[in-house]
XYZ file of C-alpha atoms in Angstrom:
658
model
C 35.154 58.680 85.911
C 34.396 58.513 82.351
C 31.279 59.621 80.280
C 29.384 57.106 78.097
C 31.606 58.143 75.050
C 34.733 57.571 76.987
C 33.586 54.182 78.051
C 32.454 53.265 74.673
C 36.043 54.053 73.299
C 37.474 51.934 76.160
C 35.162 48.982 75.160
C 36.249 49.336 71.587
C 39.820 49.657 72.256
C 40.042 46.823 74.731
C 37.981 44.487 72.271
C 40.425 45.215 69.340
C 43.428 44.234 71.456
C 41.877 41.171 73.019
C 40.473 40.041 69.680
C 43.915 40.423 67.883
C 45.365 38.022 70.614
C 42.461 35.496 70.234
C 42.748 35.648 66.673
C 46.452 34.744 66.867
C 45.612 31.582 68.858
C 42.538 30.821 66.658
C 39.903 31.218 69.319
C 36.364 32.234 68.644
C 35.758 35.893 68.607
C 32.755 35.444 70.908
C 35.069 34.256 73.664
C 37.245 37.393 73.000
C 34.398 39.730 73.592
C 33.351 37.860 76.798
C 37.094 38.090 78.131
C 37.004 41.741 77.174
C 33.876 42.358 79.310
C 35.363 40.391 82.150
C 38.664 42.334 82.042
C 37.187 45.815 81.997
C 34.208 44.948 84.158
C 33.653 45.460 87.919
C 35.256 42.010 88.534
C 38.631 43.032 87.272
C 39.841 46.483 86.225
C 36.562 48.198 86.876
C 36.917 50.695 83.781
C 33.174 50.587 83.134
C 30.800 52.430 85.557
C 27.622 52.974 83.506
C 26.613 49.401 82.716
C 23.033 50.383 82.175
C 23.867 52.571 79.218
C 26.203 49.845 77.753
C 23.491 47.228 78.123
C 20.953 49.402 76.458
C 23.355 49.752 73.492
C 23.948 45.951 73.692
C 20.189 45.364 73.265
C 20.628 46.424 69.573
C 23.269 43.640 69.169
C 20.845 41.038 70.205
C 18.174 42.716 67.825
C 20.627 42.476 64.906
C 21.692 38.921 65.843
C 17.968 37.636 65.580
C 17.651 39.803 62.404
C 20.574 38.060 60.903
C 19.211 34.658 61.953
C 16.017 35.376 60.238
C 17.763 36.296 56.920
C 19.500 33.006 56.971
C 16.598 30.977 58.104
C 15.435 28.788 55.139
C 11.787 27.570 55.486
C 12.515 25.285 52.569
C 15.505 23.593 54.132
C 13.430 23.367 57.341
C 10.910 21.294 55.532
C 13.277 19.256 53.457
C 14.979 18.048 56.949
C 11.718 17.973 58.898
C 12.493 14.399 60.062
C 15.733 15.361 61.743
C 14.829 18.924 62.710
C 11.552 18.147 64.569
C 12.378 14.546 65.378
C 16.105 14.879 66.672
C 15.930 18.636 67.334
C 12.520 18.747 68.998
C 13.522 15.759 71.362
C 16.764 17.288 72.398
C 15.386 20.615 73.336
C 12.242 19.108 75.121
C 14.350 16.392 77.111
C 17.138 18.730 77.886
C 14.745 21.495 78.997
C 12.776 19.232 81.291
C 15.787 17.497 82.873
C 17.671 20.717 83.617
C 14.275 22.173 84.975
C 13.938 19.150 87.172
C 17.483 19.601 88.457
C 16.905 23.190 89.228
C 13.529 22.457 91.142
C 15.369 19.782 93.051
C 17.911 22.432 94.128
C 15.030 24.588 95.330
C 15.094 27.102 92.519
C 11.920 28.983 91.740
C 9.878 27.321 88.999
C 9.924 30.230 86.356
C 13.602 30.736 86.872
C 14.252 27.107 86.697
C 12.365 27.009 83.178
C 14.471 29.921 82.189
C 17.833 28.583 83.181
C 16.740 25.155 81.644
C 16.088 26.715 78.474
C 19.307 28.499 78.491
C 21.280 25.348 79.074
C 19.325 23.266 76.442
C 20.627 25.564 73.478
C 23.867 25.107 71.761
C 26.214 27.488 69.881
C 25.088 27.770 66.111
C 27.906 30.305 65.394
C 30.906 28.284 66.851
C 29.674 24.791 65.738
C 28.954 25.806 62.060
C 32.255 27.802 61.791
C 34.343 24.708 63.167
C 32.547 22.276 61.021
C 33.096 24.328 57.976
C 36.733 24.672 58.837
C 37.025 20.838 59.280
C 35.241 20.231 55.954
C 32.408 18.330 57.711
C 29.488 20.611 57.271
C 27.775 18.212 54.682
C 28.987 15.026 56.589
C 26.155 12.900 58.088
C 27.137 14.087 61.701
C 27.263 17.440 60.695
C 23.985 17.366 59.028
C 22.462 15.794 62.156
C 24.118 18.777 64.209
C 22.787 21.480 61.829
C 19.306 19.920 61.943
C 19.284 20.254 65.782
C 20.630 23.772 65.743
C 17.936 24.734 63.221
C 15.299 23.557 65.673
C 17.201 25.286 68.643
C 17.026 28.568 66.674
C 13.186 28.106 66.424
C 13.112 27.177 70.112
C 15.109 30.226 71.131
C 12.642 32.472 69.414
C 9.831 30.815 71.274
C 11.480 31.139 74.558
C 12.032 34.915 73.784
C 8.156 35.116 73.265
C 7.370 33.391 76.459
C 9.903 35.534 78.647
C 7.262 38.610 78.884
C 4.739 36.158 80.173
C 7.066 34.266 82.489
C 7.889 37.763 84.045
C 4.432 38.254 85.094
C 4.049 38.008 88.842
C 0.333 37.147 88.677
C -1.511 33.926 89.205
C -2.808 33.730 85.631
C 0.332 32.365 84.051
C -1.245 29.812 81.852
C -3.704 32.484 80.484
C -0.679 34.963 79.993
C 1.227 32.173 78.168
C -1.743 31.676 75.873
C -2.306 35.249 75.201
C 1.414 35.783 74.481
C 1.453 32.918 72.064
C -1.806 34.255 70.364
C -0.258 37.717 70.014
C 2.990 36.288 68.601
C 1.188 34.171 66.098
C -1.121 37.087 64.943
C 2.050 39.454 64.781
C 3.796 36.735 62.847
C 1.194 36.341 60.189
C 0.813 39.944 59.863
C 4.596 40.760 59.478
C 5.021 37.842 57.049
C 2.297 39.314 54.890
C 3.881 42.742 54.796
C 7.151 40.920 53.927
C 5.633 39.006 51.010
C 3.634 41.825 49.436
C 4.919 45.062 50.448
C 8.714 45.011 51.436
C 9.838 43.450 48.013
C 8.304 46.484 46.130
C 9.858 48.969 48.721
C 13.382 47.386 48.179
C 13.043 47.282 44.577
C 12.345 50.979 44.420
C 15.227 51.454 46.882
C 17.627 49.427 44.763
C 16.863 51.350 41.689
C 18.319 54.559 43.364
C 21.768 52.782 43.432
C 22.239 54.530 46.869
C 24.066 52.272 49.199
C 23.262 54.766 52.241
C 19.602 54.439 51.255
C 19.641 50.748 51.198
C 21.423 50.189 54.486
C 18.975 52.799 56.089
C 15.921 50.863 54.777
C 17.377 47.516 56.072
C 17.982 48.986 59.482
C 14.641 50.799 59.587
C 12.823 47.480 58.715
C 14.462 45.641 61.462
C 13.981 48.283 64.149
C 10.334 48.988 63.078
C 9.533 45.348 63.453
C 11.238 45.211 66.807
C 9.453 48.312 68.068
C 6.100 46.785 66.838
C 6.631 43.531 68.854
C 7.646 45.492 71.863
C 4.541 47.659 71.734
C 2.521 44.558 72.022
C 4.333 43.414 75.068
C 6.583 40.807 73.225
C 10.369 40.842 72.781
C 11.994 43.305 70.491
C 14.266 40.386 69.337
C 11.045 38.445 68.177
C 10.261 41.187 65.722
C 13.612 41.507 64.405
C 13.730 37.644 63.636
C 10.268 37.879 61.806
C 11.758 41.004 59.828
C 14.690 39.089 58.886
C 12.599 36.078 57.756
C 10.397 38.491 55.727
C 13.474 39.758 53.711
C 15.179 36.407 53.730
C 12.514 35.315 51.224
C 13.280 38.214 48.978
C 15.913 38.550 46.267
C 17.819 41.246 48.321
C 18.733 38.800 51.114
C 22.417 38.448 50.492
C 23.008 42.236 49.865
C 21.110 43.091 53.089
C 23.223 40.564 55.039
C 26.453 42.075 53.544
C 25.291 45.697 54.298
C 24.286 45.255 57.851
C 27.056 42.906 58.770
C 29.453 45.683 60.193
C 26.572 46.922 62.442
C 25.658 43.570 63.647
C 29.192 42.396 64.509
C 30.105 45.600 66.338
C 26.842 45.823 68.229
C 26.862 42.135 68.926
C 30.435 42.371 70.183
C 29.133 45.149 72.611
C 26.422 42.774 73.777
C 28.834 40.083 74.526
C 31.224 42.430 76.394
C 28.181 43.394 78.507
C 27.659 39.717 79.351
C 31.503 39.354 80.174
C 30.852 42.232 82.871
C 28.413 39.926 84.591
C 31.302 37.652 85.460
C 33.119 38.512 88.565
C 36.041 36.204 89.187
C 36.126 37.049 92.866
C 32.537 35.781 93.326
C 33.238 32.652 91.161
C 36.112 31.522 93.202
C 33.820 30.315 95.970
C 31.709 28.643 93.339
C 34.168 27.091 91.011
C 33.095 23.532 91.894
C 29.627 24.413 90.806
C 30.682 25.952 87.689
C 33.033 22.960 86.652
C 30.357 20.556 87.968
C 27.655 22.232 85.711
C 29.903 22.426 82.846
C 30.877 18.884 83.089
C 27.284 17.630 83.492
C 25.866 19.750 80.543
C 28.637 18.361 78.244
C 28.042 14.801 79.236
C 24.288 14.858 79.394
C 23.848 16.643 76.250
C 26.353 14.504 74.278
C 24.769 11.361 75.539
C 21.269 12.482 74.918
C 21.716 13.415 71.347
C 23.779 10.044 70.668
C 20.956 8.121 72.111
C 18.418 9.877 70.016
C 20.545 9.337 66.843
C 20.424 5.681 67.580
C 16.837 5.786 68.116
C 16.488 7.553 64.596
C 18.484 4.536 63.046
C 21.938 6.366 62.909
C 25.133 4.116 63.462
C 26.877 4.576 66.886
C 29.876 6.560 65.706
C 27.868 9.158 63.594
C 25.393 9.449 66.717
C 28.133 10.250 69.180
C 30.004 12.509 66.732
C 26.689 14.472 66.502
C 26.289 14.480 70.110
C 29.850 16.008 70.734
C 29.009 18.917 68.279
C 25.909 20.011 70.413
C 27.515 19.489 73.880
C 28.033 23.053 74.730
C 26.042 26.080 75.619
C 25.460 28.786 73.091
C 25.236 32.551 72.379
C 21.526 32.593 72.599
C 21.859 31.647 76.234
C 23.191 35.190 76.858
C 20.289 36.646 74.797
C 17.778 34.941 76.871
C 19.607 35.938 79.991
C 19.670 39.628 78.778
C 16.266 39.874 77.978
C 15.227 38.089 81.180
C 17.384 40.665 82.999
C 15.504 43.605 81.310
C 12.248 42.140 82.732
C 13.767 41.859 86.098
C 13.516 38.039 86.174
C 16.986 37.463 87.155
C 19.985 39.188 89.003
C 23.533 39.189 88.232
C 24.496 36.919 91.047
C 21.901 34.235 89.762
C 23.466 34.300 86.264
C 27.134 34.155 87.272
C 27.434 30.398 87.530
C 25.353 29.507 84.417
C 26.982 32.036 82.386
C 30.489 30.996 83.504
C 29.567 27.402 82.753
C 28.289 28.376 79.202
C 31.421 30.396 78.578
C 33.636 27.454 79.581
C 31.775 24.976 77.376
C 32.088 27.264 74.422
C 35.812 27.616 74.931
C 36.035 24.013 74.762
C 33.872 23.707 71.529
C 36.596 24.307 68.922
C 38.814 21.519 70.336
C 35.849 19.116 70.806
C 34.639 19.618 67.284
C 38.122 19.450 65.658
C 38.779 15.962 67.391
C 35.038 14.693 67.402
C 35.903 11.622 65.282
C 38.688 10.461 67.711
C 36.570 11.164 70.838
C 33.754 9.386 69.381
C 35.852 6.541 68.324
C 37.151 6.147 71.865
C 33.592 6.441 73.273
C 32.407 3.513 71.126
C 35.534 1.534 71.724
C 36.380 1.591 68.060
C 39.398 -0.713 67.565
C 40.664 1.279 64.568
C 40.154 4.859 65.491
C 42.367 6.091 62.710
C 45.883 7.608 62.275
C 47.335 9.779 64.970
C 48.168 12.512 62.390
C 45.924 15.592 62.157
C 42.563 14.384 60.472
C 42.718 17.001 57.787
C 46.089 16.180 56.647
C 45.312 12.569 56.688
C 42.267 13.183 54.491
C 44.103 15.269 52.094
C 46.899 12.808 51.740
C 44.577 9.782 51.263
C 42.616 11.680 48.427
C 45.887 13.039 46.710
C 47.971 9.814 46.994
C 47.051 8.628 43.623
C 48.025 11.998 41.980
C 51.359 12.495 40.173
C 52.260 15.072 37.672
C 49.214 17.246 38.848
C 48.927 20.958 39.469
C 48.351 22.405 42.880
C 46.267 25.579 42.888
C 46.885 27.918 46.136
C 43.858 30.081 46.341
C 40.395 28.854 44.788
C 38.612 32.159 44.156
C 37.624 33.513 40.677
C 41.089 33.020 39.082
C 41.869 29.832 40.726
C 38.570 28.331 39.749
C 39.157 29.647 36.114
C 42.475 27.974 36.139
C 40.838 24.528 37.439
C 38.120 24.476 34.851
C 40.405 24.973 31.920
C 42.778 22.271 33.326
C 39.700 19.968 33.761
C 38.979 20.712 29.975
C 42.094 19.371 29.032
C 42.079 16.359 31.364
C 44.911 17.634 33.622
C 44.474 16.554 37.296
C 44.805 19.252 39.999
C 44.305 19.655 43.754
C 43.316 23.203 45.157
C 43.688 24.736 48.590
C 41.751 27.785 49.943
C 41.122 29.507 53.337
C 37.334 30.357 52.836
C 35.453 27.407 54.438
C 32.262 28.258 52.601
C 33.900 28.352 49.263
C 35.676 24.993 50.009
C 32.476 23.448 50.951
C 30.572 24.471 47.847
C 33.368 23.411 45.687
C 33.382 20.051 47.323
C 29.747 19.496 46.957
C 30.328 20.438 43.173
C 32.777 17.649 42.950
C 36.050 19.317 42.831
C 39.290 18.383 44.716
C 39.500 21.409 46.966
C 40.806 21.389 50.721
C 40.479 23.898 53.477
C 43.807 25.170 54.959
C 46.755 27.501 54.775
C 49.088 26.867 51.897
C 51.920 28.190 53.734
C 52.076 25.184 55.942
C 54.720 22.781 54.815
C 52.945 19.723 56.169
C 49.826 20.790 54.072
C 51.958 21.037 50.912
C 53.537 17.665 51.624
C 49.877 16.173 51.922
C 49.008 17.877 48.571
C 51.787 15.890 47.030
C 54.129 18.775 46.274
C 57.052 16.412 45.616
C 54.988 14.678 42.796
C 53.383 17.792 41.212
C 54.379 19.293 37.875
C 53.290 23.000 38.868
C 51.997 25.151 41.676
C 49.732 27.984 40.785
C 49.503 30.772 43.538
C 46.368 33.210 42.919
C 46.017 35.014 46.327
C 45.928 38.933 45.949
C 47.975 39.374 48.953
C 51.515 39.492 47.846
C 52.901 38.623 51.276
C 50.780 35.677 51.590
C 51.936 34.644 47.949
C 55.544 35.229 48.845
C 55.208 32.950 51.907
C 53.868 30.238 49.926
C 56.672 30.499 47.237
C 59.255 30.371 50.011
C 57.406 27.278 51.485
C 57.365 25.499 48.067
C 61.005 26.269 47.369
C 62.126 24.745 50.740
C 60.464 21.452 49.700
C 61.270 21.383 46.024
C 63.956 23.400 44.218
C 63.097 22.942 40.596
C 59.162 23.023 40.455
C 57.641 25.555 38.442
C 55.577 28.142 40.384
C 53.355 30.636 38.769
C 51.870 33.534 40.837
C 49.134 35.836 40.207
C 49.282 39.348 41.516
C 47.253 42.460 41.455
C 49.963 44.489 39.713
C 53.752 44.128 39.024
C 55.021 46.181 42.026
C 56.273 43.016 43.749
C 57.318 41.087 40.712
C 61.175 41.132 41.426
C 60.632 40.104 45.140
C 58.645 37.180 44.047
C 61.052 36.234 41.321
C 63.920 36.272 43.618
C 61.902 34.051 46.014
C 61.674 31.471 43.431
C 58.537 32.368 41.376
C 58.874 30.958 37.837
C 56.363 33.592 36.359
C 54.323 36.322 37.560
C 50.971 37.288 35.868
C 48.984 40.295 36.321
C 45.338 40.742 37.633
C 41.906 41.310 35.733
C 39.699 38.745 34.276
C 41.520 38.531 30.947
C 44.542 37.786 33.075
C 42.877 34.574 34.135
C 42.942 33.286 30.437
C 46.662 34.451 30.210
C 47.381 32.493 33.425
C 45.661 29.380 32.086
C 47.724 29.691 28.848
C 50.904 29.824 30.940
C 49.886 26.684 32.937
C 49.234 24.699 29.913
C 52.606 25.693 28.301
C 54.509 24.790 31.342
C 52.785 21.385 31.129
C 54.357 20.909 27.733
C 51.167 21.224 25.756
C 51.962 22.321 22.006
C 51.647 25.949 21.590
C 49.049 25.707 18.961
C 46.991 23.554 21.330
C 47.228 26.339 24.030
C 46.239 28.959 21.692
C 43.254 26.903 20.515
C 41.996 26.228 24.016
C 42.135 29.802 25.126
C 40.607 31.148 21.840
C 37.940 28.523 22.310
C 37.022 29.994 25.699
C 36.919 33.617 24.058
C 34.630 32.204 21.221
C 32.333 30.746 24.031
C 32.087 34.348 25.489
C 33.701 32.981 28.519
C 30.889 30.720 29.303
C 33.458 28.116 30.978
C 34.624 30.837 33.285
C 31.055 32.402 34.100
C 29.714 31.957 37.654
C 31.791 30.969 40.700
C 31.261 29.265 44.014
C 30.870 32.291 46.334
C 32.660 32.544 49.713
C 32.055 34.466 52.923
C 33.456 37.707 51.363
C 32.375 37.302 47.750
C 30.533 39.980 45.995
C 27.215 38.870 44.507
C 26.529 42.249 42.914
C 28.555 44.625 40.722
C 29.305 48.316 41.647
C 25.952 49.283 40.165
C 23.972 46.780 42.241
C 23.302 44.424 39.290
C 23.493 40.822 40.279
C 26.488 38.653 39.255
C 26.187 35.053 38.052
C 27.145 32.524 40.714
C 27.417 28.735 41.216
C 25.791 26.955 44.089
C 25.749 23.324 45.111
C 22.493 22.025 46.764
C 22.650 18.567 48.456
C 19.275 16.903 48.576
C 17.961 15.374 51.904
C 15.669 12.519 52.035
C 12.654 14.549 52.372
C 13.462 17.168 49.640
C 10.561 17.921 47.181
C 12.907 17.190 44.188
C 13.682 13.486 45.370
C 11.997 11.053 43.098
C 11.119 13.654 40.534
C 12.514 14.304 37.084
C 14.454 17.498 36.422
C 11.893 18.484 33.776
C 9.159 18.212 36.353
C 10.787 20.847 38.533
C 10.794 23.519 35.748
C 13.600 25.391 37.162
C 13.975 27.392 33.974
C 10.829 29.269 35.157
C 12.999 30.940 37.845
C 15.746 31.604 35.486
C 18.281 29.090 37.123
C 20.322 26.619 35.153
C 21.559 23.230 36.327
C 25.072 22.622 35.513
C 25.578 19.133 36.689
C 24.240 16.517 39.154
C 26.647 14.455 41.286
C 25.721 11.154 42.817
C 27.671 8.806 44.926
C 28.795 5.798 42.872
C 27.929 7.217 39.697
C 29.978 10.494 39.572
C 28.878 13.433 37.569
C 25.595 13.012 35.602
C 24.405 15.103 32.660
C 21.432 17.219 33.751
C 19.009 15.785 31.017
C 15.243 16.538 31.376
C 14.452 13.029 32.316
C 17.001 12.445 34.932
C 15.172 11.276 38.258
C 16.900 12.849 41.324
C 17.612 10.640 44.375
C 18.253 11.490 48.092
C 21.970 12.420 48.480
C 22.355 14.027 44.981
C 24.121 17.289 44.668
C 22.639 19.626 42.165
C 25.027 22.367 40.830
C 22.993 25.519 40.122
C 24.019 28.440 37.827
C 22.439 31.907 37.876
C 22.162 35.248 39.689
C 21.865 34.825 43.450
C 18.057 35.364 43.333
C 17.640 32.805 40.645
C 19.811 30.303 42.520
C 17.833 30.923 45.779
C 14.577 30.464 44.030
C 15.708 27.187 42.450
C 16.983 25.876 45.710
C 13.619 26.656 47.338
C 11.938 24.479 44.491
C 14.395 21.675 45.129
C 13.960 21.500 48.692
C 10.513 22.571 49.672
C 8.485 23.408 46.552
């Protein structure tokens, strides 16, 4: 027998081992945590006896999940995409909920339980879908935008369902009155907390930030989330509702990104424990007799949700291929299903045996999602009987090859962080073509929107190097900080081309000889000034006259590094310095049809008032446009902003929603 501390150690140890295995096979971490729960739970090894204590701790994971969702929730983006969000998203959630509830009632399920299970099955996985879309470079494709719009409404619907659960848990006859009272209390609390967030919390966090104490800042963020959760629970509502509203409050402040970065370790660990607790509900022995029901429900959910979204997409005027691709993105169940089941369980609405089949179906559908999203184009082409579904090679490499086919004598940049972007911009100043590759999907998507030729992928893959045109290139620049990563890239390049110059950036010179022996032509040290040195080596190896090289680098210095200031941030990029001062960033904002800025001149938007600068505007068919005051913005334009994170966020809100 173990005490709670011992059981917690077992959970964390098992999670670390299973996640390492899942990471090697590129499976979502969520599935790893669920597998951990199934492995150590009563259905397998039975290592955890005190499940109630684990579930109590896991509730904090749900609280921080909703808090993070609130931080990322953008009211301005919701308004800019309102046609898709409320039209496509609202119809999808409503029809799915009614259809699944009708099926439950037909099978003899109690009405309130049928409604709960229908809500669970109607939702999709925001975390898995957005991650896979980003990896595939399809986040801003049309089908990707349709999927994001529906997921945005589903997030709102999940919060609404969480509000209604306490009312549904009431055994009395006055359910309509309870629902009305619950919604009224939720609305009043929402208005009160939003007011506190608008006028009180920014001042509080401003004073906290002035102390330059990371401990105090983290404590303040955690306290806000937990106090808001406690307040809503006191009024008979779900704690998760309070956490979501608290996140929304702080999401509108200048401290959003820093709060998100600081609480991420707490959120990820606690959320992992939550998914482990859900995995404990799955007992393989109990499911053996029900596997036809699990497979049937999974197949039915995938087919019905895919077809429904495709039909709704066609109803909104989308083409068949795009509609089916969007449907495939949203076919699965989602992580909020487990949050709803957990909250319902805390109110005694469901028993573990009732949850088993539905939870197992959601898990199975999420396990299939990475494969479905990765091949959504081909599956959709098959479904619409497209006679030309495309080549049989992996989609990403085909796209890379088609885009880089015209390049010859170009530079390949492996790693597109600060240094890689600095090199790319100096090459662009000199009219040198380049193609870059990076493993941060957020950074790649931002750079693509900014009009730069950047691809997501692992530069150590020989197939990707071939697609980038390694045999036609004049130079390879490797700017990763991990010397082992860089060493593998150098060796991969040398296996393809024996005499191609390779320039490697390192943190220091400890591994210089190893890299040189592997085939690196030159190794350049770290620091910001080193990015200028690296750029001068690049130009020299491209046979530019030395005088021209010196003039270019000196010109950048004389401009006070303005060319190099501000970078497209990634998932792990810092947006503040060690003293808490905001750093300059670049951010690309695509304009949907209903964005406030569409049809307006740049001068009318008055973005300078919030301190942001428009660096350029990209338009399909017209390329890069100068951001002149009289430029009238159109739907589909991409506006590249420059400024601190808070300035850029305020400018984005002006562009999208006002």
